[in-house]
Amino acid sequence: MKGGHGLHSYSNNSTHQRGAIDAVKEVINEAIIEKLDINILSLPNKTFQIADMGCSTGPNTFIAIQNIVEVIENKYQCQLEFQVFFNDHVSNDFNTLFSSLPLNKQYYPMGVPGSFHGRLFPNASLHIVHSSYALEWLSQVPKEVKDKSSAAWNKGKIYYSSAGDETIKAYTEQFGKDMDCFLKCRAKEVLPGGLILLSFPGRLSETPHSQVFSNIAYDLLGSCLVEMANKGIISEEKVDTFNIPIYFTSPQEVEAAVERNGCFSVERVICIPQKKTQDSISTKAKAISSHMRAGMEALLKEHFGDEIMDQLFDNFLQQLHKSHAFQFGEFATEKKEKVQQFLMGLYDKFNVVRSQILNIEPLPSLTRVYGLVAQGERQQQLAASKGGNSLKGAAFATPKGNSKPSNSRPSTGNRDVSKLFVINVQGHDTLKRPILNYMALGLVEKNKKGRGKSANSSRIPADQCMTPSPVSGLMKEQYNQLISLLSLKNSKGVEPMANFAGKAVTFLQLIMSGYLILGLLII
């Protein structure tokens, strides 16, 4: 991260990280209230110890810590003293960090330089560990990626997402090793009954790395460096030997790491999809470029030198303006957002129909989508009455041999999504250390050429879809809200019956990559 308080500094260009902290504040509060199990009376001198790992230069770390301190004080209602350890690499600008400390802070701050992939504290010395937007950084670029004789050699690229399978595999394995180290170390450092609160960006498992929006931005940056090498501004070898040590993980990969560790288990998942903002393309492109420069300039300068930075990011800004993926991913229509909201609220028995709708290109209208789901329910009911299999996509013609089992979680298509994990201890040495883990997931439109089903593959005539029957499961008030969302009229006065939104739904707002994202929080 770029230190200081200058134009391109991290402290002045970290609004999307601040948005992530704000988005999960209430859920973190609930986790502390419900899961933190510390006997305050047993604390030496009633001192509560918190570590923020990957703190960078602020001010986000101070906001996150203040939120945690306040909820702990409200939980225990007693006089406590707080000691907070701010951790990051030894190269972090701790001077800028500590010069920005709030004057009204309610804790005693200390700096702890070092990598959180290793041990940082004595055994059972911490009550809460917090980390936000840090665990996506790998401890190192995978060795295979830097080896010219390896199949994972990443020639002509600076990032893994659009590289070959062997390169992606090397990054995936490196993240797994790093996550194993992180969990192993924290399991020793956190007291029984303590909490680990984590947040970092990632992706849905079914989304290729090359189609994650943030990864596309890194690839665009790489193309700018390749162009500069072609012009002789930098050497080709310089590009070939530079790789960004960042990896966008999936919920399944995190769950696998937790299972390997044996101390924790995933308790729940919360999704926060993207919301379109009203900012112009120019404004958003500048925001992305500024965030990228703040996060990557120190790494780039170390390898390429300071001389090319302005030219590199000027070119990067131009590439963002030209990128179809950027414009599509960040400027989805309001209609598409409403379709996503409707589909995300359906019960799991609609997983197949929902997935098939999301694979239609272009996405059908709101009215047609509602009709497809209603028809799917009717065909499921008919199949069930005849003893048939109701798990197939009833409203769609599925090619023989191409049907796949549906995941238990809804696909979110081309949305930026955030996921929240609350991870509970299963009982390692009788310790009880729940982990709260939030993941901001960035996705863009999949290239469905030759894949998925078109709107014409549906068995439902268009005229039937214009006057759909209500999906069963809604209370009358819920149904009216749904009709309003879909811009439909309940002209027949049909009473809703009950399969939409059997889950608690809350909306959050999240800034990620410089964009306002509407969060659909499903608890």
Short mmCIF file of C-alpha atoms in Angstrom, two decimals, residues 121-339:
data_model
loop_
_atom_site.label_atom_id
_atom_site.label_comp_id
_atom_site.label_asym_id
_atom_site.label_seq_id
_atom_site.Cartn_x
_atom_site.Cartn_y
_atom_site.Cartn_z
CA PHE A 121 1.58 -13.13 19.75
CA PRO A 122 2.05 -15.46 22.75
CA ASN A 123 -0.31 -18.37 23.34
CA ALA A 124 -3.84 -17.46 24.45
CA SER A 125 -3.06 -13.74 24.64
CA LEU A 126 -5.78 -12.19 22.42
CA HIS A 127 -9.52 -11.86 22.93
CA ILE A 128 -10.45 -10.64 19.43
CA VAL A 129 -8.58 -10.71 16.12
CA HIS A 130 -9.89 -8.50 13.32
CA SER A 131 -8.75 -8.30 9.69
CA SER A 132 -10.40 -6.51 6.78
CA TYR A 133 -9.32 -6.62 3.12
CA ALA A 134 -5.96 -8.23 3.84
CA LEU A 135 -6.20 -12.01 3.51
CA GLU A 136 -6.51 -11.84 -0.27
CA TRP A 137 -2.79 -10.95 -0.26
CA LEU A 138 -0.63 -14.05 -0.54
CA SER A 139 2.53 -14.52 1.50
CA GLN A 140 4.42 -14.79 -1.79
CA VAL A 141 3.98 -15.30 -5.52
CA PRO A 142 3.84 -19.09 -6.06
CA LYS A 143 7.34 -20.37 -6.86
CA GLU A 144 6.12 -22.32 -9.90
CA VAL A 145 4.80 -19.12 -11.48
CA LYS A 146 8.31 -17.60 -11.44
CA ASP A 147 10.02 -20.74 -12.77
CA LYS A 148 10.62 -20.55 -16.53
CA SER A 149 10.81 -24.35 -16.73
CA SER A 150 7.45 -24.82 -15.00
CA ALA A 151 4.10 -25.33 -16.72
CA ALA A 152 2.83 -22.55 -14.42
CA TRP A 153 5.32 -19.99 -15.83
CA ASN A 154 3.23 -16.86 -16.36
CA LYS A 155 4.99 -15.29 -19.34
CA GLY A 156 3.45 -12.10 -20.71
CA LYS A 157 1.05 -11.69 -17.79
CA ILE A 158 1.20 -10.18 -14.33
CA TYR A 159 -1.79 -11.98 -12.82
CA TYR A 160 -3.25 -15.46 -12.68
CA SER A 161 -6.90 -14.97 -13.61
CA SER A 162 -6.59 -15.22 -17.42
CA ALA A 163 -3.53 -17.48 -17.34
CA GLY A 164 -3.36 -21.24 -17.91
CA ASP A 165 -4.78 -23.89 -15.61
CA GLU A 166 -1.40 -24.65 -14.05
CA THR A 167 -0.89 -21.01 -13.08
CA ILE A 168 -4.36 -20.80 -11.53
CA LYS A 169 -3.70 -24.05 -9.69
CA ALA A 170 -0.45 -22.67 -8.29
CA TYR A 171 -2.23 -19.57 -6.95
CA THR A 172 -5.05 -21.67 -5.51
CA GLU A 173 -2.62 -23.95 -3.70
CA GLN A 174 -0.64 -20.98 -2.37
CA PHE A 175 -3.79 -19.44 -0.91
CA GLY A 176 -4.67 -22.77 0.71
CA LYS A 177 -1.23 -22.98 2.33
CA ASP A 178 -1.46 -19.37 3.53
CA MET A 179 -4.94 -19.84 4.96
CA ASP A 180 -3.80 -22.99 6.75
CA CYS A 181 -0.94 -21.04 8.34
CA PHE A 182 -3.19 -18.16 9.32
CA LEU A 183 -5.77 -20.38 11.03
CA LYS A 184 -3.11 -22.50 12.74
CA CYS A 185 -1.41 -19.44 14.24
CA ARG A 186 -4.61 -17.74 15.32
CA ALA A 187 -5.86 -20.93 16.98
CA LYS A 188 -2.88 -20.69 19.33
CA GLU A 189 -3.02 -16.94 19.95
CA VAL A 190 -6.72 -16.43 20.72
CA LEU A 191 -8.07 -17.19 24.17
CA PRO A 192 -10.86 -19.77 24.63
CA GLY A 193 -14.15 -17.99 24.02
CA GLY A 194 -12.53 -15.30 21.86
CA LEU A 195 -13.41 -14.24 18.33
CA ILE A 196 -11.66 -13.86 14.99
CA LEU A 197 -13.36 -11.34 12.68
CA LEU A 198 -12.21 -11.52 9.05
CA SER A 199 -13.28 -9.77 5.85
CA PHE A 200 -11.75 -10.14 2.41
CA PRO A 201 -12.84 -10.10 -1.25
CA GLY A 202 -13.50 -13.28 -3.17
CA ARG A 203 -15.72 -14.90 -5.78
CA LEU A 204 -18.44 -17.50 -6.21
CA SER A 205 -17.01 -20.95 -6.88
CA GLU A 206 -18.85 -21.35 -10.19
CA THR A 207 -17.44 -18.09 -11.54
CA PRO A 208 -14.19 -18.43 -13.53
CA HIS A 209 -11.36 -16.31 -12.18
CA SER A 210 -11.17 -14.49 -15.51
CA GLN A 211 -14.74 -13.21 -15.11
CA VAL A 212 -14.39 -11.67 -11.65
CA PHE A 213 -14.57 -7.92 -12.18
CA SER A 214 -11.64 -7.02 -9.94
CA ASN A 215 -9.53 -9.64 -11.72
CA ILE A 216 -10.43 -8.08 -15.07
CA ALA A 217 -9.10 -4.78 -13.72
CA TYR A 218 -5.79 -6.45 -12.82
CA ASP A 219 -5.61 -7.99 -16.29
CA LEU A 220 -6.19 -4.55 -17.83
CA LEU A 221 -3.30 -3.21 -15.78
CA GLY A 222 -1.18 -6.08 -17.08
CA SER A 223 -2.10 -5.29 -20.68
CA CYS A 224 -0.90 -1.72 -20.11
CA LEU A 225 2.48 -3.02 -18.97
CA VAL A 226 2.71 -5.36 -21.97
CA GLU A 227 1.94 -2.42 -24.26
CA MET A 228 4.71 -0.38 -22.64
CA ALA A 229 7.10 -3.31 -23.15
CA ASN A 230 6.12 -3.51 -26.84
CA LYS A 231 6.97 0.18 -27.16
CA GLY A 232 10.35 -0.32 -25.50
CA ILE A 233 9.50 1.78 -22.45
CA ILE A 234 10.17 -1.18 -20.17
CA SER A 235 11.74 -4.55 -20.91
CA GLU A 236 9.74 -7.66 -21.73
CA GLU A 237 11.68 -9.52 -19.06
CA LYS A 238 10.50 -7.02 -16.45
CA VAL A 239 6.89 -7.86 -17.29
CA ASP A 240 7.52 -11.61 -17.40
CA THR A 241 9.09 -11.59 -13.94
CA PHE A 242 6.37 -9.54 -12.22
CA ASN A 243 3.27 -11.16 -10.71
CA ILE A 244 0.67 -9.74 -8.33
CA PRO A 245 0.41 -11.84 -5.12
CA ILE A 246 -3.37 -11.52 -4.73
CA TYR A 247 -5.93 -14.32 -4.94
CA PHE A 248 -9.74 -14.14 -4.97
CA THR A 249 -10.95 -17.18 -3.09
CA SER A 250 -14.38 -18.83 -2.95
CA PRO A 251 -16.55 -19.83 0.03
CA GLN A 252 -15.82 -23.49 -0.69
CA GLU A 253 -12.06 -22.91 -0.51
CA VAL A 254 -12.42 -21.13 2.82
CA GLU A 255 -14.62 -23.94 4.12
CA ALA A 256 -12.02 -26.48 3.02
CA ALA A 257 -9.28 -24.61 4.90
CA VAL A 258 -11.46 -24.48 8.00
CA GLU A 259 -12.13 -28.22 7.74
CA ARG A 260 -8.42 -28.98 7.37
CA ASN A 261 -7.69 -26.90 10.44
CA GLY A 262 -10.22 -28.84 12.50
CA CYS A 263 -10.97 -26.01 14.95
CA PHE A 264 -13.72 -24.14 13.16
CA SER A 265 -16.89 -24.68 11.15
CA VAL A 266 -18.92 -22.37 8.88
CA GLU A 267 -22.12 -21.28 10.60
CA ARG A 268 -23.87 -19.07 8.06
CA VAL A 269 -23.45 -17.26 4.75
CA ILE A 270 -24.79 -13.81 3.84
CA CYS A 271 -24.82 -12.41 0.29
CA ILE A 272 -24.53 -8.74 -0.65
CA PRO A 273 -25.05 -8.23 -4.41
CA GLN A 274 -24.02 -5.16 -6.36
CA LYS A 275 -26.17 -2.08 -6.89
CA LYS A 276 -25.78 0.29 -9.81
CA THR A 277 -24.76 3.85 -8.95
CA GLN A 278 -25.65 7.06 -10.74
CA ASP A 279 -22.04 8.16 -11.23
CA SER A 280 -20.79 8.64 -14.77
CA ILE A 281 -18.47 6.16 -16.46
CA SER A 282 -15.69 8.74 -16.21
CA THR A 283 -16.17 9.17 -12.45
CA LYS A 284 -16.20 5.45 -11.82
CA ALA A 285 -13.19 4.78 -14.01
CA LYS A 286 -11.21 7.42 -12.12
CA ALA A 287 -12.24 5.83 -8.82
CA ILE A 288 -11.04 2.39 -9.91
CA SER A 289 -7.76 3.81 -11.19
CA SER A 290 -7.16 5.69 -7.93
CA HIS A 291 -7.90 2.64 -5.79
CA MET A 292 -5.66 0.47 -7.95
CA ARG A 293 -2.78 2.93 -7.74
CA ALA A 294 -3.09 3.30 -3.98
CA GLY A 295 -2.98 -0.46 -3.50
CA MET A 296 -0.41 -1.44 -6.13
CA GLU A 297 2.00 1.47 -6.62
CA ALA A 298 4.48 0.43 -3.94
CA LEU A 299 4.74 -3.06 -5.44
CA LEU A 300 5.02 -1.73 -8.99
CA LYS A 301 7.64 0.89 -8.11
CA GLU A 302 9.83 -1.70 -6.43
CA HIS A 303 9.94 -3.76 -9.65
CA PHE A 304 9.59 -1.23 -12.49
CA GLY A 305 10.80 2.01 -10.91
CA ASP A 306 9.04 5.29 -10.22
CA GLU A 307 9.43 6.81 -13.69
CA ILE A 308 6.59 4.94 -15.42
CA MET A 309 3.88 5.26 -12.74
CA ASP A 310 2.04 8.29 -14.13
CA GLN A 311 2.09 6.98 -17.70
CA LEU A 312 1.04 3.49 -16.59
CA PHE A 313 -2.03 4.66 -14.69
CA ASP A 314 -2.98 7.19 -17.37
CA ASN A 315 -3.05 4.26 -19.82
CA PHE A 316 -4.94 2.13 -17.31
CA LEU A 317 -7.62 4.81 -16.97
CA GLN A 318 -8.02 4.88 -20.76
CA GLN A 319 -8.34 1.08 -20.87
CA LEU A 320 -11.08 1.20 -18.23
CA HIS A 321 -13.07 3.60 -20.42
CA LYS A 322 -12.74 1.23 -23.38
CA SER A 323 -13.42 -2.01 -21.51
CA HIS A 324 -16.72 -3.66 -22.39
CA ALA A 325 -16.49 -5.82 -19.27
CA PHE A 326 -16.10 -2.72 -17.10
CA GLN A 327 -19.14 -1.02 -18.60
CA PHE A 328 -21.29 -4.14 -18.52
CA GLY A 329 -20.30 -5.21 -15.05
CA GLU A 330 -20.81 -1.82 -13.44
CA PHE A 331 -23.78 -0.45 -15.33
CA ALA A 332 -26.35 -3.24 -15.22
CA THR A 333 -29.89 -2.03 -15.84
CA GLU A 334 -32.36 -1.50 -13.05
CA LYS A 335 -34.54 -4.21 -14.57
CA LYS A 336 -31.77 -6.77 -14.24
CA GLU A 337 -31.23 -5.79 -10.61
CA LYS A 338 -34.90 -6.35 -9.85
CA VAL A 339 -34.81 -9.76 -11.51
#
